[in-house]
mmCIF file of C-alpha atoms in Angstrom:
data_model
loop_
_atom_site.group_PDB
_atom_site.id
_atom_site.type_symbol
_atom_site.label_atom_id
_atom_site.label_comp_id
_atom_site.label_asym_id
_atom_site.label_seq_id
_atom_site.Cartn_x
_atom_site.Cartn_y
_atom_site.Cartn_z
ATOM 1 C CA UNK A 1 -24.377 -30.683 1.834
ATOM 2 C CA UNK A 2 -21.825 -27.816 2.893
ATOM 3 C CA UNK A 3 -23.776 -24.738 3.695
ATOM 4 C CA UNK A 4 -21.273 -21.648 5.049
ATOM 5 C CA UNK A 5 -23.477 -18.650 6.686
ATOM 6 C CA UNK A 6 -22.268 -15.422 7.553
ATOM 7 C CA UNK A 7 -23.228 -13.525 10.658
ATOM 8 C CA UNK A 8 -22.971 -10.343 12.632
ATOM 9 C CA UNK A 9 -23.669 -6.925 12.674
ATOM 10 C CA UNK A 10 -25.004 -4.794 9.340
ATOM 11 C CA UNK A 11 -24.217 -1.302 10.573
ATOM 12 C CA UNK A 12 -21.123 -0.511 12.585
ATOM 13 C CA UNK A 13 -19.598 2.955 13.054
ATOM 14 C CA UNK A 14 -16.491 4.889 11.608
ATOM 15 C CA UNK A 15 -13.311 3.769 13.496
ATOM 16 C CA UNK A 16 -15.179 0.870 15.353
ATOM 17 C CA UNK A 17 -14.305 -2.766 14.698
ATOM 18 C CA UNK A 18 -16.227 -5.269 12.325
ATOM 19 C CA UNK A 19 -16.909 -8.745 13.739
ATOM 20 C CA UNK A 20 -18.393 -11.224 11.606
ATOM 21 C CA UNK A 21 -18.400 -15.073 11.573
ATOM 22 C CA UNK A 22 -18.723 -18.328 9.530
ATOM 23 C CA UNK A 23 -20.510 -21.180 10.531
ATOM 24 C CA UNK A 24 -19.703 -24.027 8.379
ATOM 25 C CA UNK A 25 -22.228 -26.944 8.163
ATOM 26 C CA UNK A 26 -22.117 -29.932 6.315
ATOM 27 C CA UNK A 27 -18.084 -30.614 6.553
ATOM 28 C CA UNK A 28 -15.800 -30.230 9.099
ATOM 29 C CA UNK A 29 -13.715 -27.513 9.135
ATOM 30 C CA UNK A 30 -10.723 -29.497 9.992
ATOM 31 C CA UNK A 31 -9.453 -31.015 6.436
ATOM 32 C CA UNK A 32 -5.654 -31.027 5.237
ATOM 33 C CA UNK A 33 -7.206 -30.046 1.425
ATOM 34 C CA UNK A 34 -9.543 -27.012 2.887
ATOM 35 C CA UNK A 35 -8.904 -23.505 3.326
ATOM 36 C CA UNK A 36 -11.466 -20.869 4.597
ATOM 37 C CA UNK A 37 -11.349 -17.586 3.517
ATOM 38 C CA UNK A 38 -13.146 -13.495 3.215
ATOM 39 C CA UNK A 39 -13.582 -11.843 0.727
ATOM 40 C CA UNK A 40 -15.713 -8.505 -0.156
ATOM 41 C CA UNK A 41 -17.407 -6.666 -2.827
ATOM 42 C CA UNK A 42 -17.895 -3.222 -2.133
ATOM 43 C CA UNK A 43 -20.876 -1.572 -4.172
ATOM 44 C CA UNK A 44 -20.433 -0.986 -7.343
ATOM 45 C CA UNK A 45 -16.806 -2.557 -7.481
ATOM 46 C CA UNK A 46 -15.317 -5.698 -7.821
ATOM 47 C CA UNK A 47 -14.148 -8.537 -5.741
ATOM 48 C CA UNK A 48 -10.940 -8.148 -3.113
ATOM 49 C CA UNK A 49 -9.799 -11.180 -1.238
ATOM 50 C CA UNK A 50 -9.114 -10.094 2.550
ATOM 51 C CA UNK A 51 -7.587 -13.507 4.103
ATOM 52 C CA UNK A 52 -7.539 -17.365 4.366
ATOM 53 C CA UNK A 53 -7.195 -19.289 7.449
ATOM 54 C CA UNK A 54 -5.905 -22.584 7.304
ATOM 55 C CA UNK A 55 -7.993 -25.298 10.207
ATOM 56 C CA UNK A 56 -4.311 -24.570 12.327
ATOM 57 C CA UNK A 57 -4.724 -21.458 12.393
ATOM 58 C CA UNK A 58 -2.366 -20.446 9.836
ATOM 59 C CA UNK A 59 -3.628 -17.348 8.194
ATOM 60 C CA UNK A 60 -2.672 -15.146 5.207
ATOM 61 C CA UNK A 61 -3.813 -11.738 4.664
ATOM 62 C CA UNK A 62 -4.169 -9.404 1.912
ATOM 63 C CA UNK A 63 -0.933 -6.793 2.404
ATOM 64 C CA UNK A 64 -3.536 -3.242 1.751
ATOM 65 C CA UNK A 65 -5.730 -4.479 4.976
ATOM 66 C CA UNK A 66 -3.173 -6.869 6.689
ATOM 67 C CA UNK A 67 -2.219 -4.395 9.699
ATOM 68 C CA UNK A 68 -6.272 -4.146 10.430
ATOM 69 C CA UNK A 69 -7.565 -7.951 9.823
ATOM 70 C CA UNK A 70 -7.573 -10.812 11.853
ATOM 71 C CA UNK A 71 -8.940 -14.113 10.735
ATOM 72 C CA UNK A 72 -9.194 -17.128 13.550
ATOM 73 C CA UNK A 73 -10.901 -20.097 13.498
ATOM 74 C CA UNK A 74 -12.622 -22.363 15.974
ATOM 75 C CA UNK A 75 -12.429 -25.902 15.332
ATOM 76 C CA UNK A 76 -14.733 -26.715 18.752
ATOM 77 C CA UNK A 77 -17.771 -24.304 17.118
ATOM 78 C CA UNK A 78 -16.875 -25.737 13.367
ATOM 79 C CA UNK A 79 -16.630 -21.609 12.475
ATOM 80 C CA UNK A 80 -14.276 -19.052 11.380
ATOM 81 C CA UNK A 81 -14.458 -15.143 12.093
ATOM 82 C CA UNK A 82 -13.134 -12.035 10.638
ATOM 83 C CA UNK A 83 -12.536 -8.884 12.136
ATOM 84 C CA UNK A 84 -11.614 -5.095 10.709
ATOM 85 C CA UNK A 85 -10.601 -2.003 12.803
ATOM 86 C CA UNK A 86 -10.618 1.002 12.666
ATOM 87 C CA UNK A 87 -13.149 0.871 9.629
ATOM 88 C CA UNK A 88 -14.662 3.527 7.678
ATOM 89 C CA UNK A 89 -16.942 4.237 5.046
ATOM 90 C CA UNK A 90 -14.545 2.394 2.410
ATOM 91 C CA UNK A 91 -15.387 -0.907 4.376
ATOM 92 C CA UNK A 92 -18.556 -0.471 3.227
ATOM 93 C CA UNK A 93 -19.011 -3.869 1.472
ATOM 94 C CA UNK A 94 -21.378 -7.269 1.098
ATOM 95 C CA UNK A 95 -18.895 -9.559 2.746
ATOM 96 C CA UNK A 96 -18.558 -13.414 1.781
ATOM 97 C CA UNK A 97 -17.099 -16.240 3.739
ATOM 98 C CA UNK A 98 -15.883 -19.311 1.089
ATOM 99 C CA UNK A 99 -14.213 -22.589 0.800
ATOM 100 C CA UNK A 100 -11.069 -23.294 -1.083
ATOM 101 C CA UNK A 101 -10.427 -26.998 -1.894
ATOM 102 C CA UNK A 102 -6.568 -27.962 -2.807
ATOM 103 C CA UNK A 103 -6.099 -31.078 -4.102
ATOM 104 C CA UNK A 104 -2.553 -32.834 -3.578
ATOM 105 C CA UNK A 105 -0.401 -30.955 -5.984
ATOM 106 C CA UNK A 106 -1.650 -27.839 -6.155
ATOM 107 C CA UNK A 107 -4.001 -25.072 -5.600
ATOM 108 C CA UNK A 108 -7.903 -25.083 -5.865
ATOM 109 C CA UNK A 109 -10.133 -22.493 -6.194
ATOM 110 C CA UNK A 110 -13.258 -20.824 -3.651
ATOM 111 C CA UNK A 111 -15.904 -23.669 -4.749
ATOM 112 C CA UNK A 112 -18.043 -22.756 -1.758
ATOM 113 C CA UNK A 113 -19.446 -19.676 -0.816
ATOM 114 C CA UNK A 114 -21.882 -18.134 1.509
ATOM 115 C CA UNK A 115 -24.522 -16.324 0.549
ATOM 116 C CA UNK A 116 -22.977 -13.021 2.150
ATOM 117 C CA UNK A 117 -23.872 -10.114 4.538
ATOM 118 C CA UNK A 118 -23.769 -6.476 3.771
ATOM 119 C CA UNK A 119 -21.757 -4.326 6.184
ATOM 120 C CA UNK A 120 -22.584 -0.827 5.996
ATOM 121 C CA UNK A 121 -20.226 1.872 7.563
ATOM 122 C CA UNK A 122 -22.093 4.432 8.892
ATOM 123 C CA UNK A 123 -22.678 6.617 12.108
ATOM 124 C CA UNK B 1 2.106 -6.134 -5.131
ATOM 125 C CA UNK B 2 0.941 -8.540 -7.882
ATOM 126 C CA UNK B 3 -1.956 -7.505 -10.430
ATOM 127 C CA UNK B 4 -3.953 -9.243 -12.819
ATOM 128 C CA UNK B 5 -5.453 -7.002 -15.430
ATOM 129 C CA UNK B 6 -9.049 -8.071 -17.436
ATOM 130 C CA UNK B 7 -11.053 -5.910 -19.953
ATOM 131 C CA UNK B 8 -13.929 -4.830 -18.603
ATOM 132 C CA UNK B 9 -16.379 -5.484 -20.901
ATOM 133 C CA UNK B 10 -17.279 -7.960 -23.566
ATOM 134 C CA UNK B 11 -20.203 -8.148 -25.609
ATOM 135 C CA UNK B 12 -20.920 -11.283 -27.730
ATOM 136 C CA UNK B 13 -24.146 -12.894 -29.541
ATOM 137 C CA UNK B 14 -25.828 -16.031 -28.508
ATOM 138 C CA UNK B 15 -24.455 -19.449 -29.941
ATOM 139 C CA UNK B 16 -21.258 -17.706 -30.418
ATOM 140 C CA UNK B 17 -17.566 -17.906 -28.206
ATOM 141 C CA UNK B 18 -16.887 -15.355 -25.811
ATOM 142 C CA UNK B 19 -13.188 -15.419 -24.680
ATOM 143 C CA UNK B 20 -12.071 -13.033 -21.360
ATOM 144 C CA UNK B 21 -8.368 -12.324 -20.530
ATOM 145 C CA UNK B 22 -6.501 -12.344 -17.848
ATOM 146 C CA UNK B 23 -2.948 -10.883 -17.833
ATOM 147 C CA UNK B 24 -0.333 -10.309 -15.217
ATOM 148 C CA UNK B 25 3.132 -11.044 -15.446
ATOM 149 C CA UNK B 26 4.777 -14.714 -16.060
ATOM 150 C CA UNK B 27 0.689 -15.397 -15.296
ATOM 151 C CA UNK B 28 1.349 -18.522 -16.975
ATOM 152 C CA UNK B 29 3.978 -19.926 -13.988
ATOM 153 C CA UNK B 30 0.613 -19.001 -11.299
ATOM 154 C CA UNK B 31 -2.128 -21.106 -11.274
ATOM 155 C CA UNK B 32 -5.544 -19.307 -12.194
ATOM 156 C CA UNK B 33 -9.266 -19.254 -11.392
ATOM 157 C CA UNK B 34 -12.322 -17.908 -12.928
ATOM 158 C CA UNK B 35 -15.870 -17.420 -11.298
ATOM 159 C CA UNK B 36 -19.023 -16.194 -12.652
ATOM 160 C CA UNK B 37 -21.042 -13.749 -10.744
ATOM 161 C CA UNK B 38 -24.352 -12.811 -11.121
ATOM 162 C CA UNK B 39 -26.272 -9.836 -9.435
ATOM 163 C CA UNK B 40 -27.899 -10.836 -6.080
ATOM 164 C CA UNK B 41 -25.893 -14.148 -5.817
ATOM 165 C CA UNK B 42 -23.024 -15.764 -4.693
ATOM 166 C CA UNK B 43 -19.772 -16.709 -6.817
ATOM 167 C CA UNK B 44 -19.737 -19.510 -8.702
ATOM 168 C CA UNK B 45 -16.251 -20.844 -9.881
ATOM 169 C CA UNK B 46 -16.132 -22.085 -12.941
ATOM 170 C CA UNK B 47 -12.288 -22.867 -13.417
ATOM 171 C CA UNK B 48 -10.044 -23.756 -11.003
ATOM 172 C CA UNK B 49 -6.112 -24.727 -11.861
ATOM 173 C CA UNK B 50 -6.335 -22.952 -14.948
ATOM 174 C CA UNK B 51 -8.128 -25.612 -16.789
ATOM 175 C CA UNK B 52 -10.312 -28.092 -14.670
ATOM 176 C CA UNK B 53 -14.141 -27.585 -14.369
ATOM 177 C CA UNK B 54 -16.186 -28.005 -10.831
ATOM 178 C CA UNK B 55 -18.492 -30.520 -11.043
ATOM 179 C CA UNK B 56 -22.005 -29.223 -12.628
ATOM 180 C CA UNK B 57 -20.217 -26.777 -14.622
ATOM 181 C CA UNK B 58 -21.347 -27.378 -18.234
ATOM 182 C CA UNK B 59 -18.782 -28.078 -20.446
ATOM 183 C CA UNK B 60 -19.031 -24.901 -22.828
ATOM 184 C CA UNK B 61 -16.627 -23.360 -20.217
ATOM 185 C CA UNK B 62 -13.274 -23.887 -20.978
ATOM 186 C CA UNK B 63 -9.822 -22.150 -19.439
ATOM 187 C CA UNK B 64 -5.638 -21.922 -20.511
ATOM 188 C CA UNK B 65 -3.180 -19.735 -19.273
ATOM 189 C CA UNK B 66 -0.290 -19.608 -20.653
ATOM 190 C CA UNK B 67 3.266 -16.622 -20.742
ATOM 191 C CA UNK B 68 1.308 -13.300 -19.408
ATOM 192 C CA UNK B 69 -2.463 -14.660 -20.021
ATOM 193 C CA UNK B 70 -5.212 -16.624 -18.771
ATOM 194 C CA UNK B 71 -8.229 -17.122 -20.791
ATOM 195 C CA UNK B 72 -11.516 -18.049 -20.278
ATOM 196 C CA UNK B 73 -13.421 -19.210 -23.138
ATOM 197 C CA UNK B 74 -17.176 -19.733 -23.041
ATOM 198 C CA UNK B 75 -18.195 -21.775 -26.468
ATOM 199 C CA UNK B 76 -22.027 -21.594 -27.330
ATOM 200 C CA UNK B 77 -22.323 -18.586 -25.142
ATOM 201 C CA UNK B 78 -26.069 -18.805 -23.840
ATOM 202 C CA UNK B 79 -28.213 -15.734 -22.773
ATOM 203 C CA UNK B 80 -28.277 -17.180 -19.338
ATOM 204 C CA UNK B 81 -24.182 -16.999 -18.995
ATOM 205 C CA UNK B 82 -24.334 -13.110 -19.023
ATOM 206 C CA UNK B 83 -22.710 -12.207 -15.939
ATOM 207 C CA UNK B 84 -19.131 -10.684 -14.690
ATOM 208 C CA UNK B 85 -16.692 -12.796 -14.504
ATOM 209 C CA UNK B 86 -13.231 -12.760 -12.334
ATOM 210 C CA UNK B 87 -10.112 -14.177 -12.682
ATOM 211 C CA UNK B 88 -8.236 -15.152 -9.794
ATOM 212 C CA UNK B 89 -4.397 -15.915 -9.216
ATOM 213 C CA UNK B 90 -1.889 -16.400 -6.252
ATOM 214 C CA UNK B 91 1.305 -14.507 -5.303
ATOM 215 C CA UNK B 92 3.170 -15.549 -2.543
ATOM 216 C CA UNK B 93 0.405 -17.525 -0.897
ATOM 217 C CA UNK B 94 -1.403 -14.727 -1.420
ATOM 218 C CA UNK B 95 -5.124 -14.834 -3.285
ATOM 219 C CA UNK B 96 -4.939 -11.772 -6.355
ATOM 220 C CA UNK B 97 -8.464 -10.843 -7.517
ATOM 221 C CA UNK B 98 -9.144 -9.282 -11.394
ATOM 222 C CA UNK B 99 -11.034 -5.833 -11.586
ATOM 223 C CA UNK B 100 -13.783 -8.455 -13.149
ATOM 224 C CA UNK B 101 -15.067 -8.415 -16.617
ATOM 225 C CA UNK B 102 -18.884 -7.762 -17.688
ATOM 226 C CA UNK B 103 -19.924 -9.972 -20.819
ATOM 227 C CA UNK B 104 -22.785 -9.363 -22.430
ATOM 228 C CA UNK B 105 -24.943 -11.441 -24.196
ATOM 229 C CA UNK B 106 -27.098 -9.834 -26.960
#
């Protein structure tokens, strides 16, 4: 059964950096039909995708955060990570990791996600 | 930068349809997603390539997207699907959430 678990730090300070990872049990990571991605919910607002990493390494990123975001994965550890710089209170978000499943002709959808971590931006 | 614009609330009363659009432009040429979330849990999706259901997603959920809108239909609408709900799109290879829509069920 594919279980995907967040982890890292809850509280990080104004213009630090944000580290969290993935761990992905249940299913390897390295799958021509998967992608792994981020996404957020800050309180009170609605869903934003941040970026998808593709088992290669090939990543996309949402434009509005693209110059602060890296995703990379680690096929050795089965895990993905995410990291945000220079972050401030407007960071402040529960953070999901997720699964998208393609099939051959086209695009899937996030049919697995984590149970997610709250970040909160604060000094 | 692409947008996809939903209502953000519906109301509707048990046993009845609830439909929730989804509109950007030529929508219909992108293929669409929809997930349910509830407060305290994880997304669920419920439609994925505009029209297919996951596995274990009962069959009262239905999708289409078609010229500038997606739509998510829910027939039978049960007290238990009251949640927000979020349709999803691509542009570019890049992953375009809705604001999210709140349906109520009373």
């Amino acid at each position: 059964q594919l279980q995907l678990q967040e982890s890292g730090p809850g509280l990080v300070k104004p213009s630090e950096t944000l580290s969290l990872t993935c761990n992905v049990s249940g299913a390897s990571i390295i799958n021509t039909l998967f992608y792994w991605g981020w996404i957020r919910q800050p309180p009170g607002k609605g869903l934003e995708w941040i970026g998808t990493i593709y088992y290669s390494g090939n990543t996309f990123y949402n434009p509005s955060l693209q110059s602060r975001v890296t995703v990379a994965v680690d096929t050795s550890r089965n895990q993905f990570s995410l990291k945000l710089t220079s972050v401030t209170a407007a960071d402040t978000a529960m953070y999901y990791c997720a699964r998208r499943t393609d099939t051959t002709t086209a695009l899937g959808g996030f049919d697995h996600w984590g149970q997610g971590t709250l970040v909160t931006v604060s000094s | 930068s692409y947008e996809v614009t939903q209502p953000p609330s519906v109301s509707v009363s048990p046993g009845q349809t609830a439909s929730i659009s989804c509109s950007g432009d030529d929508l219909g040429d992108k293929y669409t997603c929809w997930y349910q979330h509830k407060p305290g849990q994880s997304p669920v999706l419920v439609i994925y390539q505009d029209t297919k259901r996951p596995s274990g997603i009962p069959e009262r959920f239905s999708g289409s997207n078609s010229g500038n809108t997606a739509t998510l239909t829910i027939s039978g609408t049960q007290t238990m699907d009251e949640a927000d709900y979020y349709c999803q799109a691509w542009d570019s290879g890049t992953v375009v959430f809705g604001g999210g829509t709140k349906l109520t069920v009373l």
